[in-house]
Structures are given as structure tokens and as C-alpha cells.
């Protein structure tokens, strides 16, 4: 079991090389990018928390979608906020994951940390999510101040890797 | 300016969902500022990330301040919102 843990950990690099494009948000989680409206939770799909898109994870790691400062880390570890270059973002991992109380989540950053696009922010467990009642892995990538910006144009849907440009902000 | 204190009983406190709903509610009262105060930290209800970083939890008491042309309406709506959701 210890050996598997070791292998699992070593498969999540502390950063991935990405090409930063000004005014562009990069894919933070490997998987299938979907329109925000397709997220099965009104608080996201109706844009209550801001514009953005969804991702159905195919891997268990979240990388910074922009360079900036960590603005918030949920106590329950399932959501991270980041702001940079006038863009405020929230990455909310899974739906109803607040009820998991942090189980399976490992956040690598804290409030106030400076991060570079492509830097590892947290890991999570799809297995733990599948065991938790009412939880699905579909995650939201949100620009929480989208009302104040010329935002957002979705650049891409479908299967993508970390670092793919997904949203144009300005 | 009007204000009320509220003891949060929802075990999850002000997480993403209630924060988003609260921000949306407050946007409906144009020109009226709503501030949530917890201890020595405060956040405008329209600033979603700041609001969430207050990390309000069950057992916390927050003060909600309402100031502006629609403060009476907003005050009533907010009191109802906190009672119902938090």
C-alpha cells in the first residue's frame, strides 16, 4: 500500500510547463471542459458565482489557471480563490464537496501565497468523491468578478490538458 | 445605516453557495452597500472572494451593515436571507 502511495504522489508534479497568454485563463484540471450552463447545479450554471466553465476531471490535481495571489482557501479544502491582473477566480472542485469536510483534499497553498500559472494548488481523490453521498466530480472554474470585466469568452470545450487556454477575459 | 447581528447556526457557514446567493441578493439593491463583519475582518457582500475568506462558521456571530437608498428593503431581505440560509 505504501508503495502505491509513493507512486501516486510522484505522478503529480509540483508544476506543469504552461504558456501564459495575457487575458487568458488556462485549464487548471485535466479533463473534459463543458459550458458553465451544463453544470448540474444552479448556483454555478446560472452564473450566481460568476461566469466561467466546468470541467469533468480526468486527473486529481488542480494547477493555477493564472499567475497571481491566493485569495481564499476554503476551510473544507475543496475550493481555492486566486486573483491576478484584475481577474478574481474561484476553482470549486466537485459539486456538494463542501459536505466532505476536506476528506481526500490536499491543498498545497495558503491565503496570500504568490503562485505562477501551472503551479500545483491542490490534489483531490475521485475515489473519495464517488463514495460521498450527493457528490459529483464536475468542477467549476469561475471568474467571480466577471460582471466588472469584458468577460468571458469560452475558447474551448472537450477533452483538454492542463494549460490549454479555455477562457478569454479581455 | 442599519445593522443587525446574526448567530450563524448552519454547520457549513458562509461557503460558496450562500456567498453567491448573498452577493446576488445584494446586487439587487443598487447603490446600497452591504458589509458583513466578523471580528476584526469585514467584507462587502458584493465581493465574493473576500466574503468567503471571512470563513464564517457555525457558532460565529456576524454583524451585517446596510447603508444606502434601499437600506430598509435590503435590511428586511437580508434578515430573512440569513434566517433562512445560515
PDB file of C-alpha atoms in Angstrom:
ATOM      1  CA  UNK A   1       0.000   0.000   0.000  1.00  0.00           C
ATOM      2  CA  UNK A   2       2.849   2.336   0.882  1.00  0.00           C
ATOM      3  CA  UNK A   3       4.389   1.684  -2.493  1.00  0.00           C
ATOM      4  CA  UNK A   4       1.190   2.732  -4.263  1.00  0.00           C
ATOM      5  CA  UNK A   5       1.003   5.914  -2.222  1.00  0.00           C
ATOM      6  CA  UNK A   6       4.524   6.690  -3.297  1.00  0.00           C
ATOM      7  CA  UNK A   7       3.730   6.091  -6.961  1.00  0.00           C
ATOM      8  CA  UNK A   8       0.586   8.178  -6.732  1.00  0.00           C
ATOM      9  CA  UNK A   9       2.377  11.108  -5.195  1.00  0.00           C
ATOM     10  CA  UNK A  10       5.220  11.012  -7.669  1.00  0.00           C
ATOM     11  CA  UNK A  11       2.727  11.162 -10.553  1.00  0.00           C
ATOM     12  CA  UNK A  12       1.575  14.655  -9.542  1.00  0.00           C
ATOM     13  CA  UNK A  13       4.271  17.177 -10.469  1.00  0.00           C
ATOM     14  CA  UNK A  14       4.561  20.381  -8.408  1.00  0.00           C
ATOM     15  CA  UNK A  15       4.128  22.371 -11.613  1.00  0.00           C
ATOM     16  CA  UNK A  16       3.493  21.834 -15.296  1.00  0.00           C
ATOM     17  CA  UNK A  17       5.021  23.971 -18.032  1.00  0.00           C
ATOM     18  CA  UNK A  18       2.364  26.274 -19.485  1.00  0.00           C
ATOM     19  CA  UNK A  19       2.417  29.149 -21.899  1.00  0.00           C
ATOM     20  CA  UNK A  20       0.789  32.200 -20.336  1.00  0.00           C
ATOM     21  CA  UNK A  21      -1.289  34.358 -22.644  1.00  0.00           C
ATOM     22  CA  UNK A  22      -2.346  37.782 -21.289  1.00  0.00           C
ATOM     23  CA  UNK A  23      -6.085  37.976 -20.555  1.00  0.00           C
ATOM     24  CA  UNK A  24      -6.476  34.234 -20.889  1.00  0.00           C
ATOM     25  CA  UNK A  25      -7.368  31.605 -18.310  1.00  0.00           C
ATOM     26  CA  UNK A  26      -5.669  28.235 -18.641  1.00  0.00           C
ATOM     27  CA  UNK A  27      -7.217  24.854 -17.955  1.00  0.00           C
ATOM     28  CA  UNK A  28      -6.468  24.005 -14.280  1.00  0.00           C
ATOM     29  CA  UNK A  29      -7.577  20.353 -14.201  1.00  0.00           C
ATOM     30  CA  UNK A  30      -7.068  17.722 -16.879  1.00  0.00           C
ATOM     31  CA  UNK A  31     -10.409  16.526 -18.249  1.00  0.00           C
ATOM     32  CA  UNK A  32     -13.424  17.498 -20.300  1.00  0.00           C
ATOM     33  CA  UNK A  33     -14.255  21.202 -20.459  1.00  0.00           C
ATOM     34  CA  UNK A  34     -18.005  21.889 -20.565  1.00  0.00           C
ATOM     35  CA  UNK A  35     -20.066  25.094 -20.770  1.00  0.00           C
ATOM     36  CA  UNK A  36     -20.993  26.601 -17.400  1.00  0.00           C
ATOM     37  CA  UNK A  37     -24.688  26.122 -18.240  1.00  0.00           C
ATOM     38  CA  UNK A  38     -24.146  22.350 -18.348  1.00  0.00           C
ATOM     39  CA  UNK A  39     -23.122  22.118 -14.676  1.00  0.00           C
ATOM     40  CA  UNK A  40     -25.921  20.352 -12.827  1.00  0.00           C
ATOM     41  CA  UNK A  41     -26.141  22.914 -10.012  1.00  0.00           C
ATOM     42  CA  UNK A  42     -27.982  26.192 -10.402  1.00  0.00           C
ATOM     43  CA  UNK A  43     -25.593  28.172  -8.206  1.00  0.00           C
ATOM     44  CA  UNK A  44     -22.922  27.610 -10.884  1.00  0.00           C
ATOM     45  CA  UNK A  45     -24.895  27.169 -14.121  1.00  0.00           C
ATOM     46  CA  UNK A  46     -26.898  30.358 -13.590  1.00  0.00           C
ATOM     47  CA  UNK A  47     -23.756  32.369 -13.043  1.00  0.00           C
ATOM     48  CA  UNK A  48     -24.547  33.277  -9.411  1.00  0.00           C
ATOM     49  CA  UNK A  49     -20.846  32.951  -8.541  1.00  0.00           C
ATOM     50  CA  UNK A  50     -19.644  34.439 -11.832  1.00  0.00           C
ATOM     51  CA  UNK A  51     -19.050  33.449 -15.420  1.00  0.00           C
ATOM     52  CA  UNK A  52     -16.740  30.623 -16.419  1.00  0.00           C
ATOM     53  CA  UNK A  53     -16.948  26.994 -17.394  1.00  0.00           C
ATOM     54  CA  UNK A  54     -16.994  23.482 -15.975  1.00  0.00           C
ATOM     55  CA  UNK A  55     -14.587  20.581 -16.123  1.00  0.00           C
ATOM     56  CA  UNK A  56     -15.178  16.874 -15.609  1.00  0.00           C
ATOM     57  CA  UNK A  57     -11.837  15.806 -14.109  1.00  0.00           C
ATOM     58  CA  UNK A  58      -9.785  13.003 -15.625  1.00  0.00           C
ATOM     59  CA  UNK A  59      -6.934  13.579 -13.129  1.00  0.00           C
ATOM     60  CA  UNK A  60      -6.749  14.509  -9.450  1.00  0.00           C
ATOM     61  CA  UNK A  61      -4.771  17.723  -9.404  1.00  0.00           C
ATOM     62  CA  UNK A  62      -5.547  21.439  -9.698  1.00  0.00           C
ATOM     63  CA  UNK A  63      -2.968  23.785 -11.226  1.00  0.00           C
ATOM     64  CA  UNK A  64      -3.062  27.579 -11.189  1.00  0.00           C
ATOM     65  CA  UNK A  65      -5.063  28.861 -14.193  1.00  0.00           C
ATOM     66  CA  UNK A  66      -3.379  32.281 -13.967  1.00  0.00           C
ATOM     67  CA  UNK A  67      -0.441  33.784 -12.124  1.00  0.00           C
ATOM     68  CA  UNK A  68      -1.446  35.721  -9.047  1.00  0.00           C
ATOM     69  CA  UNK A  69      -2.160  35.640  -5.317  1.00  0.00           C
ATOM     70  CA  UNK A  70      -4.184  33.033  -3.435  1.00  0.00           C
ATOM     71  CA  UNK A  71      -7.175  34.993  -2.121  1.00  0.00           C
ATOM     72  CA  UNK A  72      -9.001  32.252  -0.269  1.00  0.00           C
ATOM     73  CA  UNK A  73      -8.753  28.591   0.631  1.00  0.00           C
ATOM     74  CA  UNK A  74     -11.995  27.038   1.849  1.00  0.00           C
ATOM     75  CA  UNK A  75     -11.709  25.525   5.346  1.00  0.00           C
ATOM     76  CA  UNK A  76     -13.168  22.398   3.808  1.00  0.00           C
ATOM     77  CA  UNK A  77     -10.339  22.480   1.232  1.00  0.00           C
ATOM     78  CA  UNK A  78     -12.491  21.915  -1.850  1.00  0.00           C
ATOM     79  CA  UNK A  79     -12.220  25.428  -3.275  1.00  0.00           C
ATOM     80  CA  UNK A  80      -9.392  27.846  -3.924  1.00  0.00           C
ATOM     81  CA  UNK A  81      -9.543  31.508  -4.931  1.00  0.00           C
ATOM     82  CA  UNK A  82      -6.837  33.247  -6.909  1.00  0.00           C
ATOM     83  CA  UNK A  83      -6.559  36.782  -8.183  1.00  0.00           C
ATOM     84  CA  UNK A  84      -4.161  38.348 -10.636  1.00  0.00           C
ATOM     85  CA  UNK A  85      -4.151  41.072 -13.276  1.00  0.00           C
ATOM     86  CA  UNK A  86      -7.622  42.297 -12.237  1.00  0.00           C
ATOM     87  CA  UNK A  87      -9.183  38.844 -12.535  1.00  0.00           C
ATOM     88  CA  UNK A  88     -10.694  37.163  -9.462  1.00  0.00           C
ATOM     89  CA  UNK A  89     -11.190  33.444  -9.775  1.00  0.00           C
ATOM     90  CA  UNK A  90     -12.627  30.568  -7.816  1.00  0.00           C
ATOM     91  CA  UNK A  91     -11.923  26.956  -8.597  1.00  0.00           C
ATOM     92  CA  UNK A  92     -14.590  24.855  -6.939  1.00  0.00           C
ATOM     93  CA  UNK A  93     -13.684  21.157  -7.070  1.00  0.00           C
ATOM     94  CA  UNK A  94     -16.714  18.908  -7.380  1.00  0.00           C
ATOM     95  CA  UNK A  95     -20.357  19.571  -6.560  1.00  0.00           C
ATOM     96  CA  UNK A  96     -21.579  19.374  -2.943  1.00  0.00           C
ATOM     97  CA  UNK A  97     -17.980  18.632  -1.937  1.00  0.00           C
ATOM     98  CA  UNK A  98     -18.379  21.074   0.957  1.00  0.00           C
ATOM     99  CA  UNK A  99     -20.070  18.164   2.764  1.00  0.00           C
ATOM    100  CA  UNK A 100     -16.879  16.044   2.554  1.00  0.00           C
ATOM    101  CA  UNK A 101     -15.171  18.268   5.104  1.00  0.00           C
ATOM    102  CA  UNK A 102     -11.801  18.101   3.372  1.00  0.00           C
ATOM    103  CA  UNK A 103     -11.613  14.321   3.028  1.00  0.00           C
ATOM    104  CA  UNK A 104      -9.319  13.425   0.127  1.00  0.00           C
ATOM    105  CA  UNK A 105      -8.306  17.037  -0.483  1.00  0.00           C
ATOM    106  CA  UNK A 106      -4.745  18.233  -0.025  1.00  0.00           C
ATOM    107  CA  UNK A 107      -4.252  21.953  -0.560  1.00  0.00           C
ATOM    108  CA  UNK A 108      -0.648  22.965  -1.297  1.00  0.00           C
ATOM    109  CA  UNK A 109      -1.070  26.725  -0.923  1.00  0.00           C
ATOM    110  CA  UNK A 110      -2.371  29.180   1.660  1.00  0.00           C
ATOM    111  CA  UNK A 111      -4.006  32.578   1.585  1.00  0.00           C
ATOM    112  CA  UNK A 112      -1.551  35.249   0.450  1.00  0.00           C
ATOM    113  CA  UNK A 113       0.783  32.918  -1.464  1.00  0.00           C
ATOM    114  CA  UNK A 114       2.063  34.112  -4.827  1.00  0.00           C
ATOM    115  CA  UNK A 115       1.640  31.462  -7.487  1.00  0.00           C
ATOM    116  CA  UNK A 116       2.641  31.038 -11.109  1.00  0.00           C
ATOM    117  CA  UNK A 117       0.293  29.701 -13.786  1.00  0.00           C
ATOM    118  CA  UNK A 118       0.801  25.950 -13.945  1.00  0.00           C
ATOM    119  CA  UNK A 119       1.784  25.610 -10.263  1.00  0.00           C
ATOM    120  CA  UNK A 120       0.110  22.800  -8.278  1.00  0.00           C
ATOM    121  CA  UNK A 121      -2.601  24.192  -5.976  1.00  0.00           C
ATOM    122  CA  UNK A 122      -4.191  21.028  -4.629  1.00  0.00           C
ATOM    123  CA  UNK A 123      -4.834  17.358  -5.137  1.00  0.00           C
ATOM    124  CA  UNK A 124      -8.113  15.539  -4.597  1.00  0.00           C
ATOM    125  CA  UNK A 125      -9.458  11.999  -4.651  1.00  0.00           C
ATOM    126  CA  UNK A 126     -12.023  10.971  -7.267  1.00  0.00           C
ATOM    127  CA  UNK A 127     -12.443   7.747  -5.296  1.00  0.00           C
ATOM    128  CA  UNK A 128     -13.428   9.626  -2.105  1.00  0.00           C
ATOM    129  CA  UNK A 129     -15.833  11.767  -4.142  1.00  0.00           C
ATOM    130  CA  UNK A 130     -17.514   8.721  -5.648  1.00  0.00           C
ATOM    131  CA  UNK A 131     -18.054   7.365  -2.126  1.00  0.00           C
ATOM    132  CA  UNK A 132     -19.579  10.579  -0.748  1.00  0.00           C
ATOM    133  CA  UNK A 133     -23.330  10.935  -0.939  1.00  0.00           C
ATOM    134  CA  UNK A 134     -24.635  13.529  -3.373  1.00  0.00           C
ATOM    135  CA  UNK A 135     -21.153  14.473  -4.566  1.00  0.00           C
ATOM    136  CA  UNK A 136     -20.079  14.569  -8.201  1.00  0.00           C
ATOM    137  CA  UNK A 137     -16.639  15.444  -9.519  1.00  0.00           C
ATOM    138  CA  UNK A 138     -17.738  18.101 -12.023  1.00  0.00           C
ATOM    139  CA  UNK A 139     -15.795  21.201 -11.059  1.00  0.00           C
ATOM    140  CA  UNK A 140     -16.363  24.893 -11.713  1.00  0.00           C
ATOM    141  CA  UNK A 141     -13.790  27.355 -12.993  1.00  0.00           C
ATOM    142  CA  UNK A 142     -15.243  30.766 -12.247  1.00  0.00           C
ATOM    143  CA  UNK A 143     -14.372  34.399 -12.800  1.00  0.00           C
ATOM    144  CA  UNK A 144     -16.128  35.789  -9.733  1.00  0.00           C
ATOM    145  CA  UNK A 145     -15.791  39.432 -10.828  1.00  0.00           C
ATOM    146  CA  UNK A 146     -16.950  38.751 -14.389  1.00  0.00           C
ATOM    147  CA  UNK A 147     -19.653  41.430 -14.017  1.00  0.00           C
ATOM    148  CA  UNK A 148     -16.894  44.042 -13.804  1.00  0.00           C
ATOM    149  CA  UNK A 149     -14.921  42.772 -16.814  1.00  0.00           C
ATOM    150  CA  UNK A 150     -15.445  42.224 -20.503  1.00  0.00           C
ATOM    151  CA  UNK A 151     -15.843  38.543 -19.731  1.00  0.00           C
ATOM    152  CA  UNK A 152     -15.994  35.738 -20.633  1.00  0.00           C
ATOM    153  CA  UNK A 153     -15.491  34.098 -23.992  1.00  0.00           C
ATOM    154  CA  UNK A 154     -15.170  30.338 -23.820  1.00  0.00           C
ATOM    155  CA  UNK A 155     -12.351  29.276 -26.140  1.00  0.00           C
ATOM    156  CA  UNK A 156     -12.638  25.537 -25.929  1.00  0.00           C
ATOM    157  CA  UNK A 157     -14.842  22.613 -24.987  1.00  0.00           C
ATOM    158  CA  UNK A 158     -13.977  18.928 -24.894  1.00  0.00           C
ATOM    159  CA  UNK A 159     -11.067  16.913 -23.552  1.00  0.00           C
ATOM    160  CA  UNK A 160      -8.062  19.027 -22.704  1.00  0.00           C
ATOM    161  CA  UNK A 161      -4.807  19.044 -20.789  1.00  0.00           C
ATOM    162  CA  UNK A 162      -3.679  21.402 -18.029  1.00  0.00           C
ATOM    163  CA  UNK A 163      -2.530  24.682 -19.586  1.00  0.00           C
ATOM    164  CA  UNK A 164      -4.940  24.745 -22.552  1.00  0.00           C
ATOM    165  CA  UNK A 165      -6.396  28.271 -22.960  1.00  0.00           C
ATOM    166  CA  UNK A 166     -10.087  27.895 -22.006  1.00  0.00           C
ATOM    167  CA  UNK A 167     -11.468  31.383 -21.316  1.00  0.00           C
ATOM    168  CA  UNK A 168     -10.645  34.768 -22.764  1.00  0.00           C
ATOM    169  CA  UNK A 169     -11.179  37.557 -20.254  1.00  0.00           C
ATOM    170  CA  UNK A 170     -10.333  40.727 -22.139  1.00  0.00           C
TER     171      UNK A 170
ATOM    172  CA  UNK B   1     -27.138  52.995   8.252  1.00  0.00           C
ATOM    173  CA  UNK B   2     -28.883  49.973   9.709  1.00  0.00           C
ATOM    174  CA  UNK B   3     -27.298  46.862  11.144  1.00  0.00           C
ATOM    175  CA  UNK B   4     -28.165  43.571  12.754  1.00  0.00           C
ATOM    176  CA  UNK B   5     -26.225  40.794  14.426  1.00  0.00           C
ATOM    177  CA  UNK B   6     -26.720  37.200  13.485  1.00  0.00           C
ATOM    178  CA  UNK B   7     -25.503  33.996  15.128  1.00  0.00           C
ATOM    179  CA  UNK B   8     -24.762  31.511  12.377  1.00  0.00           C
ATOM    180  CA  UNK B   9     -26.138  28.022  13.000  1.00  0.00           C
ATOM    181  CA  UNK B  10     -25.527  26.392   9.595  1.00  0.00           C
ATOM    182  CA  UNK B  11     -22.608  23.986  10.206  1.00  0.00           C
ATOM    183  CA  UNK B  12     -21.017  24.914   6.873  1.00  0.00           C
ATOM    184  CA  UNK B  13     -21.360  28.656   7.399  1.00  0.00           C
ATOM    185  CA  UNK B  14     -20.846  31.081   4.512  1.00  0.00           C
ATOM    186  CA  UNK B  15     -19.370  28.799   1.856  1.00  0.00           C
ATOM    187  CA  UNK B  16     -19.598  29.204  -1.922  1.00  0.00           C
ATOM    188  CA  UNK B  17     -23.328  28.645  -2.325  1.00  0.00           C
ATOM    189  CA  UNK B  18     -24.684  31.038   0.315  1.00  0.00           C
ATOM    190  CA  UNK B  19     -21.944  33.568  -0.512  1.00  0.00           C
ATOM    191  CA  UNK B  20     -23.010  33.548  -4.157  1.00  0.00           C
ATOM    192  CA  UNK B  21     -26.688  33.841  -3.292  1.00  0.00           C
ATOM    193  CA  UNK B  22     -25.946  36.643  -0.835  1.00  0.00           C
ATOM    194  CA  UNK B  23     -23.892  38.555  -3.412  1.00  0.00           C
ATOM    195  CA  UNK B  24     -26.679  38.142  -5.958  1.00  0.00           C
ATOM    196  CA  UNK B  25     -29.309  39.350  -3.487  1.00  0.00           C
ATOM    197  CA  UNK B  26     -27.240  42.442  -2.657  1.00  0.00           C
ATOM    198  CA  UNK B  27     -26.720  43.334  -6.317  1.00  0.00           C
ATOM    199  CA  UNK B  28     -30.488  43.820  -6.486  1.00  0.00           C
ATOM    200  CA  UNK B  29     -30.215  46.895  -4.204  1.00  0.00           C
ATOM    201  CA  UNK B  30     -28.302  49.304  -6.377  1.00  0.00           C
ATOM    202  CA  UNK B  31     -26.316  51.986  -4.596  1.00  0.00           C
ATOM    203  CA  UNK B  32     -26.770  50.273  -1.246  1.00  0.00           C
ATOM    204  CA  UNK B  33     -23.694  48.841   0.417  1.00  0.00           C
ATOM    205  CA  UNK B  34     -23.918  45.677   2.474  1.00  0.00           C
ATOM    206  CA  UNK B  35     -20.982  44.791   4.703  1.00  0.00           C
ATOM    207  CA  UNK B  36     -20.527  41.585   6.678  1.00  0.00           C
ATOM    208  CA  UNK B  37     -18.316  41.940   9.764  1.00  0.00           C
ATOM    209  CA  UNK B  38     -16.762  39.059  11.661  1.00  0.00           C
ATOM    210  CA  UNK B  39     -14.448  40.053  14.490  1.00  0.00           C
ATOM    211  CA  UNK B  40     -11.864  42.477  13.096  1.00  0.00           C
ATOM    212  CA  UNK B  41     -12.421  41.377   9.499  1.00  0.00           C
ATOM    213  CA  UNK B  42     -15.088  42.638   7.146  1.00  0.00           C
ATOM    214  CA  UNK B  43     -16.137  42.187   3.544  1.00  0.00           C
ATOM    215  CA  UNK B  44     -18.611  43.809   1.236  1.00  0.00           C
ATOM    216  CA  UNK B  45     -21.272  41.262   0.331  1.00  0.00           C
ATOM    217  CA  UNK B  46     -20.671  42.000  -3.350  1.00  0.00           C
ATOM    218  CA  UNK B  47     -17.020  40.894  -3.067  1.00  0.00           C
ATOM    219  CA  UNK B  48     -17.474  37.178  -3.256  1.00  0.00           C
ATOM    220  CA  UNK B  49     -13.895  36.112  -2.576  1.00  0.00           C
ATOM    221  CA  UNK B  50     -13.463  38.434   0.419  1.00  0.00           C
ATOM    222  CA  UNK B  51     -16.776  37.262   1.788  1.00  0.00           C
ATOM    223  CA  UNK B  52     -15.706  33.630   1.563  1.00  0.00           C
ATOM    224  CA  UNK B  53     -12.332  34.340   3.109  1.00  0.00           C
ATOM    225  CA  UNK B  54     -14.080  35.551   6.285  1.00  0.00           C
ATOM    226  CA  UNK B  55     -14.614  31.800   6.796  1.00  0.00           C
ATOM    227  CA  UNK B  56     -17.817  32.322   8.770  1.00  0.00           C
ATOM    228  CA  UNK B  57     -18.805  29.099  10.543  1.00  0.00           C
ATOM    229  CA  UNK B  58     -21.479  27.773  12.814  1.00  0.00           C
ATOM    230  CA  UNK B  59     -21.137  29.449  16.214  1.00  0.00           C
ATOM    231  CA  UNK B  60     -19.787  32.700  14.751  1.00  0.00           C
ATOM    232  CA  UNK B  61     -21.730  35.903  15.201  1.00  0.00           C
ATOM    233  CA  UNK B  62     -21.569  38.332  12.325  1.00  0.00           C
ATOM    234  CA  UNK B  63     -22.774  41.897  12.043  1.00  0.00           C
ATOM    235  CA  UNK B  64     -24.465  42.896   8.815  1.00  0.00           C
ATOM    236  CA  UNK B  65     -24.390  46.613   7.979  1.00  0.00           C
ATOM    237  CA  UNK B  66     -26.629  48.103   5.333  1.00  0.00           C
ATOM    238  CA  UNK B  67     -26.185  51.631   4.028  1.00  0.00           C
ATOM    239  CA  UNK B  68     -27.753  53.412   1.078  1.00  0.00           C
ATOM    240  CA  UNK B  69     -31.001  54.462  -0.564  1.00  0.00           C
ATOM    241  CA  UNK B  70     -32.569  50.973  -0.369  1.00  0.00           C
ATOM    242  CA  UNK B  71     -31.379  50.172   3.144  1.00  0.00           C
ATOM    243  CA  UNK B  72     -34.824  49.470   4.589  1.00  0.00           C
ATOM    244  CA  UNK B  73     -35.749  46.997   1.887  1.00  0.00           C
ATOM    245  CA  UNK B  74     -32.282  45.468   1.866  1.00  0.00           C
ATOM    246  CA  UNK B  75     -32.282  45.146   5.668  1.00  0.00           C
ATOM    247  CA  UNK B  76     -35.538  43.166   5.629  1.00  0.00           C
ATOM    248  CA  UNK B  77     -34.393  40.965   2.728  1.00  0.00           C
ATOM    249  CA  UNK B  78     -31.044  40.257   4.373  1.00  0.00           C
ATOM    250  CA  UNK B  79     -32.535  39.398   7.745  1.00  0.00           C
ATOM    251  CA  UNK B  80     -34.825  36.916   6.014  1.00  0.00           C
ATOM    252  CA  UNK B  81     -31.919  35.538   3.962  1.00  0.00           C
ATOM    253  CA  UNK B  82     -29.698  34.923   6.990  1.00  0.00           C
ATOM    254  CA  UNK B  83     -32.511  33.273   8.940  1.00  0.00           C
ATOM    255  CA  UNK B  84     -33.377  31.022   6.051  1.00  0.00           C
ATOM    256  CA  UNK B  85     -29.900  30.107   4.817  1.00  0.00           C
ATOM    257  CA  UNK B  86     -27.443  30.449   7.686  1.00  0.00           C
TER     258      UNK B  86
END
